[in-house]
Coordinates of C-alpha atoms in Angstrom, one line a residue:
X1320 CA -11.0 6.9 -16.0
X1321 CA -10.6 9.3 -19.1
X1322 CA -7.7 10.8 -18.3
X1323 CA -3.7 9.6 -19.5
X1324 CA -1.9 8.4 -17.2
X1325 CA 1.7 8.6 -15.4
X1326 CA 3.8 5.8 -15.8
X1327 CA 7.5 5.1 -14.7
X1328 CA 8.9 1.9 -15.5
X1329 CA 12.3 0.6 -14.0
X1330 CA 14.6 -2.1 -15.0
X1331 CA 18.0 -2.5 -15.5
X1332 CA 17.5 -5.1 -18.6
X1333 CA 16.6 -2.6 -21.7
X1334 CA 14.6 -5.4 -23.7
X1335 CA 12.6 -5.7 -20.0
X1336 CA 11.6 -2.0 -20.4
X1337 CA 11.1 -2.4 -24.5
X1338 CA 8.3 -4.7 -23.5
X1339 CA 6.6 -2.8 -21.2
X1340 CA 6.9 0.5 -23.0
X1341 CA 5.4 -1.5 -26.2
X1342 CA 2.3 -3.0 -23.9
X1343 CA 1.5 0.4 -22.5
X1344 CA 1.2 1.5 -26.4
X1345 CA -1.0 -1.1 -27.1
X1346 CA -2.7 -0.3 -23.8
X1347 CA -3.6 3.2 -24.4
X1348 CA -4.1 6.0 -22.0
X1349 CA -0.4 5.5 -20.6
X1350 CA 2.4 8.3 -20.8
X1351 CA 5.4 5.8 -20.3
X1352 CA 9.5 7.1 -19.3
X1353 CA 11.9 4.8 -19.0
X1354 CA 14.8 4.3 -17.0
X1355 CA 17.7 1.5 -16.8
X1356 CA 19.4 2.9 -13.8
X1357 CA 17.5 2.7 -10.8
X1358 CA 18.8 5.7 -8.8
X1359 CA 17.8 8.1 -11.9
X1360 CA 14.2 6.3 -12.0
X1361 CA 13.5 6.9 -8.0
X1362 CA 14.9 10.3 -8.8
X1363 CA 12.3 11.0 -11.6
X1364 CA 9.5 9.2 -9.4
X1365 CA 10.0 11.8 -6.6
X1366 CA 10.1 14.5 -8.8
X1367 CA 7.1 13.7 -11.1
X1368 CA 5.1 11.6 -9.1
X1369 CA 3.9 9.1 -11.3
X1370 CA 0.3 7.8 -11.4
X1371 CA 1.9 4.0 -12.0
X1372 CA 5.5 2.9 -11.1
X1373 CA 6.5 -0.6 -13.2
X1374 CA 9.2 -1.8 -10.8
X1375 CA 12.1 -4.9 -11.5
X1376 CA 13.1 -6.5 -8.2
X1377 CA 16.2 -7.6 -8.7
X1378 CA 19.0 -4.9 -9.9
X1379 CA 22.4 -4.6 -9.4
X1380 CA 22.7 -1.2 -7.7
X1381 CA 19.3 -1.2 -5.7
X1382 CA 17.1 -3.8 -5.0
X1383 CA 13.7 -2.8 -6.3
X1384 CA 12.3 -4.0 -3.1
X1385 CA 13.7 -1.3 -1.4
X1386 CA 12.8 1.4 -4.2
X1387 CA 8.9 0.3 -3.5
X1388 CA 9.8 1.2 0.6
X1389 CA 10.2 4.7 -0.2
X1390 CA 8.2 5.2 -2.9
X1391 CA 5.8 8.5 -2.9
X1392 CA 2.7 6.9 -1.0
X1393 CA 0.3 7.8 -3.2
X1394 CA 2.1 6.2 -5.8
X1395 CA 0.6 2.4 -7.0
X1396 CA 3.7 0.4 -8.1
X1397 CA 3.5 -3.0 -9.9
X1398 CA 6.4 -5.3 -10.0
X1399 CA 8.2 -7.0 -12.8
X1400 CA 10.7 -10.2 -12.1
X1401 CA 11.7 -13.1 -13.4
X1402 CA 12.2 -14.4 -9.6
X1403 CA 8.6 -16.1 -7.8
X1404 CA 10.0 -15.9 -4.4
X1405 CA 9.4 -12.5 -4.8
X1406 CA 6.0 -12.6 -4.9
X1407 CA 5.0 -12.1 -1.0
X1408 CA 7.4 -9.6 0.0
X1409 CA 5.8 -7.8 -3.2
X1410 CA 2.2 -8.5 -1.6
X1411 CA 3.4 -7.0 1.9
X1412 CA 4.6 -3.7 0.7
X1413 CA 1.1 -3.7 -1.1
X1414 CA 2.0 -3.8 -5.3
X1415 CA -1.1 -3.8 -6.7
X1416 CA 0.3 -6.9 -8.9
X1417 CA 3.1 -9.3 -9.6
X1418 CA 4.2 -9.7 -12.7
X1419 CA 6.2 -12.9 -13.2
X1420 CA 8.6 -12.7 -16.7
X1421 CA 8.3 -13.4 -19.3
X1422 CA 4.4 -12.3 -18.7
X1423 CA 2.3 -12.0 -21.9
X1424 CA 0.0 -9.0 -22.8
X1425 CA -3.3 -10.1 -21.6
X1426 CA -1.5 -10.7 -18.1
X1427 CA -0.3 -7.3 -18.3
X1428 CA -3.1 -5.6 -19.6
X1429 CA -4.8 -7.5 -15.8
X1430 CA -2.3 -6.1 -14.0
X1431 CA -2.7 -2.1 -15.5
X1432 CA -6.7 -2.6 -14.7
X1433 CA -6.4 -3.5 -11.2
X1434 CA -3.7 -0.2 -11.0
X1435 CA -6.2 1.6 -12.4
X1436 CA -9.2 0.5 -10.1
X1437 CA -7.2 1.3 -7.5
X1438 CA -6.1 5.0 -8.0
X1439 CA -10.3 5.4 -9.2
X1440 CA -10.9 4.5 -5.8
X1441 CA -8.5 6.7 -4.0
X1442 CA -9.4 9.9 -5.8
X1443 CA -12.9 9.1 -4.9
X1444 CA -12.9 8.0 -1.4
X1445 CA -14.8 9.9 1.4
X1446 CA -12.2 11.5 3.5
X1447 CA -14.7 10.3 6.6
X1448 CA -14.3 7.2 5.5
X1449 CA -12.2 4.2 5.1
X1450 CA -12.6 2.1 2.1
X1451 CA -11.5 -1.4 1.9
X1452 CA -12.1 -4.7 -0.2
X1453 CA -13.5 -7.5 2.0
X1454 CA -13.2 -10.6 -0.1
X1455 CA -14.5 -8.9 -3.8
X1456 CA -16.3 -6.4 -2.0
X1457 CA -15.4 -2.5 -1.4
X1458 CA -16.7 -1.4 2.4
X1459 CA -16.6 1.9 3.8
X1460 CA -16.5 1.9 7.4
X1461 CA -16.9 5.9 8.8
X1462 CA -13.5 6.7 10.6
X1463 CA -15.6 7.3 13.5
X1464 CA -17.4 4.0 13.6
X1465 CA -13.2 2.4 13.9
X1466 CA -12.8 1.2 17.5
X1467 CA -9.5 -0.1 16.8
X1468 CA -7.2 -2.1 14.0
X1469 CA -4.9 -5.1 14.2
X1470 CA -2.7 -7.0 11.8
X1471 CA -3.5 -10.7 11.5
X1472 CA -0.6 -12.2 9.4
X1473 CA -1.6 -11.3 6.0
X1474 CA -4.8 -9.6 7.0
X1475 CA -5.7 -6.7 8.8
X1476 CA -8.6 -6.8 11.2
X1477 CA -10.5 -3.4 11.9
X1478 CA -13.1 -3.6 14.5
X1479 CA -16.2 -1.3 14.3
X1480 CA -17.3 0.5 17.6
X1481 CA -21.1 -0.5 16.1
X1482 CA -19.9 -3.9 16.6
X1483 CA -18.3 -6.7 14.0
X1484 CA -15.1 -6.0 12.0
X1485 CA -14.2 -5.8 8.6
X1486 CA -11.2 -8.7 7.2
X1487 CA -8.9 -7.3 4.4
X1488 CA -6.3 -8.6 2.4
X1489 CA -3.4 -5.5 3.0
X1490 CA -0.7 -4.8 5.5
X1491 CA -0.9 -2.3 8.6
X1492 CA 1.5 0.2 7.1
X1493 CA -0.7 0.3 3.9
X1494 CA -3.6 0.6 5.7
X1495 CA -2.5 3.1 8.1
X1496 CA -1.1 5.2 5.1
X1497 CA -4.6 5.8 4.3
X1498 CA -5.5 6.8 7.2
X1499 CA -5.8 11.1 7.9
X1500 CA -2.7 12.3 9.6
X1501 CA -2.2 12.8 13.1
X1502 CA -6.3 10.6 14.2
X1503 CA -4.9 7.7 14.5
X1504 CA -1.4 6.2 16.7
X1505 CA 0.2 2.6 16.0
X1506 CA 0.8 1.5 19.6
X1507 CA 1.9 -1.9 18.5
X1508 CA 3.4 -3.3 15.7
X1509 CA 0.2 -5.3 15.5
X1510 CA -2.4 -2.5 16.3
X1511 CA -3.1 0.8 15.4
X1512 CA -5.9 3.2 17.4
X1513 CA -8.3 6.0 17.2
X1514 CA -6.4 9.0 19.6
X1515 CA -10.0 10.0 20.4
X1516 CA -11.2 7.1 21.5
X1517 CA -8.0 7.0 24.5
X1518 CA -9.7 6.9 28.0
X1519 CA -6.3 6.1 29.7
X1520 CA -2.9 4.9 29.1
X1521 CA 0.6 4.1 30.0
X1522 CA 3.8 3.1 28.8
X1523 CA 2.2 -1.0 28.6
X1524 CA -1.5 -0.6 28.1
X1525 CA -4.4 1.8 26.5
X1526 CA -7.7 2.0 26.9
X1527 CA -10.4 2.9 24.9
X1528 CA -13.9 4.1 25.1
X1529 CA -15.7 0.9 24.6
X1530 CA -13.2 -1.0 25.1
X1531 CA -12.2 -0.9 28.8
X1532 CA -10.0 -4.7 27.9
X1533 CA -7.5 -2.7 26.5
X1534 CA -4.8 -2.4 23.9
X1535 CA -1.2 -3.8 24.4
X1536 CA 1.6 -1.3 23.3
X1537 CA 5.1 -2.4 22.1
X1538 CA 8.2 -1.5 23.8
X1539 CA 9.4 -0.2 20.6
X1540 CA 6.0 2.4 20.8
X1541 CA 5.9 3.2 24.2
X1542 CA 8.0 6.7 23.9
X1543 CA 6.0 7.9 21.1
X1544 CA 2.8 6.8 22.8
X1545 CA 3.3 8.2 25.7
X1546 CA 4.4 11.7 23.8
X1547 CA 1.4 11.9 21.7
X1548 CA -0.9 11.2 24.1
X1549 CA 0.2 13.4 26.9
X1550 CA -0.6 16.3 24.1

């Protein structure tokens, strides 16, 4: 990548954000604003839309796990904390990387490559296509070849209509963000379908072309399914 990037960094400790502004200087290729107060940050990160978002956890006005919620999607976000406990709620609102303070540079510098892998592979990515890391692999799986996709704890399952599935390390919401708008339904809040693929349904149970079993759907989901499928 040969371009400079966005960065926002928020923390409501200065010396915190003296650090990371002096790393990303070292660094090179990373425009880097400030902020102590959190409000003003997510207010800047809305408005600019940052390529990177450097994010403390715990603040006194806002919890920075909450700032991460509604962050811009397209946004990557890595956080900074002196607390460890925070690591898997991090993970499950996909950060590309936990830092732990006080973290050194190299540990840093790890951290702003995987960001940067990560926004390389979204501006190239097929948009007929959905590309994952399996283990340390990238797979694209066609959008067409998805028969359906289901969270497994910290995994999330999608099954090919060619036959096998594909195992990668992410959340369903992450995964469904990537996803084009309006293809696919979550019916569950452990599965998440192809609308085309819909032979039948009702307020309990869909089924799909190839997969006459069926897929359960959540109370919680049933309105909305039945909505956007009676369209």
């Amino acid at each position: 990548m040969n371009r400079t990037l966005k960065c926002i960094a928020i923390d409501d400790e200065p010396m915190a954000l003296l650090v990371i502004e002096q790393f990303c200087r070292r660094k090179g290729g990373l425009e880097i604003t400030t902020f102590s107060e959190p409000h003003i940050g997510l207010e800047a990160i809305c408005q600019s839309k940052p390529d990177l978002v450097f994010l403390d956890i715990q603040m006194s006005s806002i919890s920075g796990l909450r700032i991460a919620e509604i962050l811009p999607k397209e946004c990557c976000f890595i956080f900074t904390t002196a607390y460890a406990e925070y690591a898997l709620e991090g993970f499950n609102l996909d950060a590309v990387d936990f830092l732990h303070k006080p973290f050194a540079y190299e540990r840093f510098e790890t951290a702003v490559e995987k960001a940067l892998r990560r926004i390389e592979s979204r501006r190239t990515e097929n948009p007929e296509c959905l590309v994952v890391k399996q283990e340390y692999t990238n797979v694209s799986i066609p959008l067409k070849d998805i028969l359906y996709i289901e969270a497994l704890g910290n995994y999330v399952k999608i099954v090919r209509c060619s036959g096998g599935h594909v195992l990668t390390r992410t959340n369903l919401k992450s995964l469904t963000d990537l996803l084009p708008e309006g293809a696919f339904l979550r019916i569950h809040r452990s599965y998440v379908i192809p609308r085309s693929a819909v032979i039948s349904f009702s307020r309990t149970r869909v089924i799909l072309k190839g997969y006459e079993e069926g897929i359960p759907v959540g109370a919680q989901y049933a309105g909305q399914v039945m909505e956007m499928l009676s369209q």
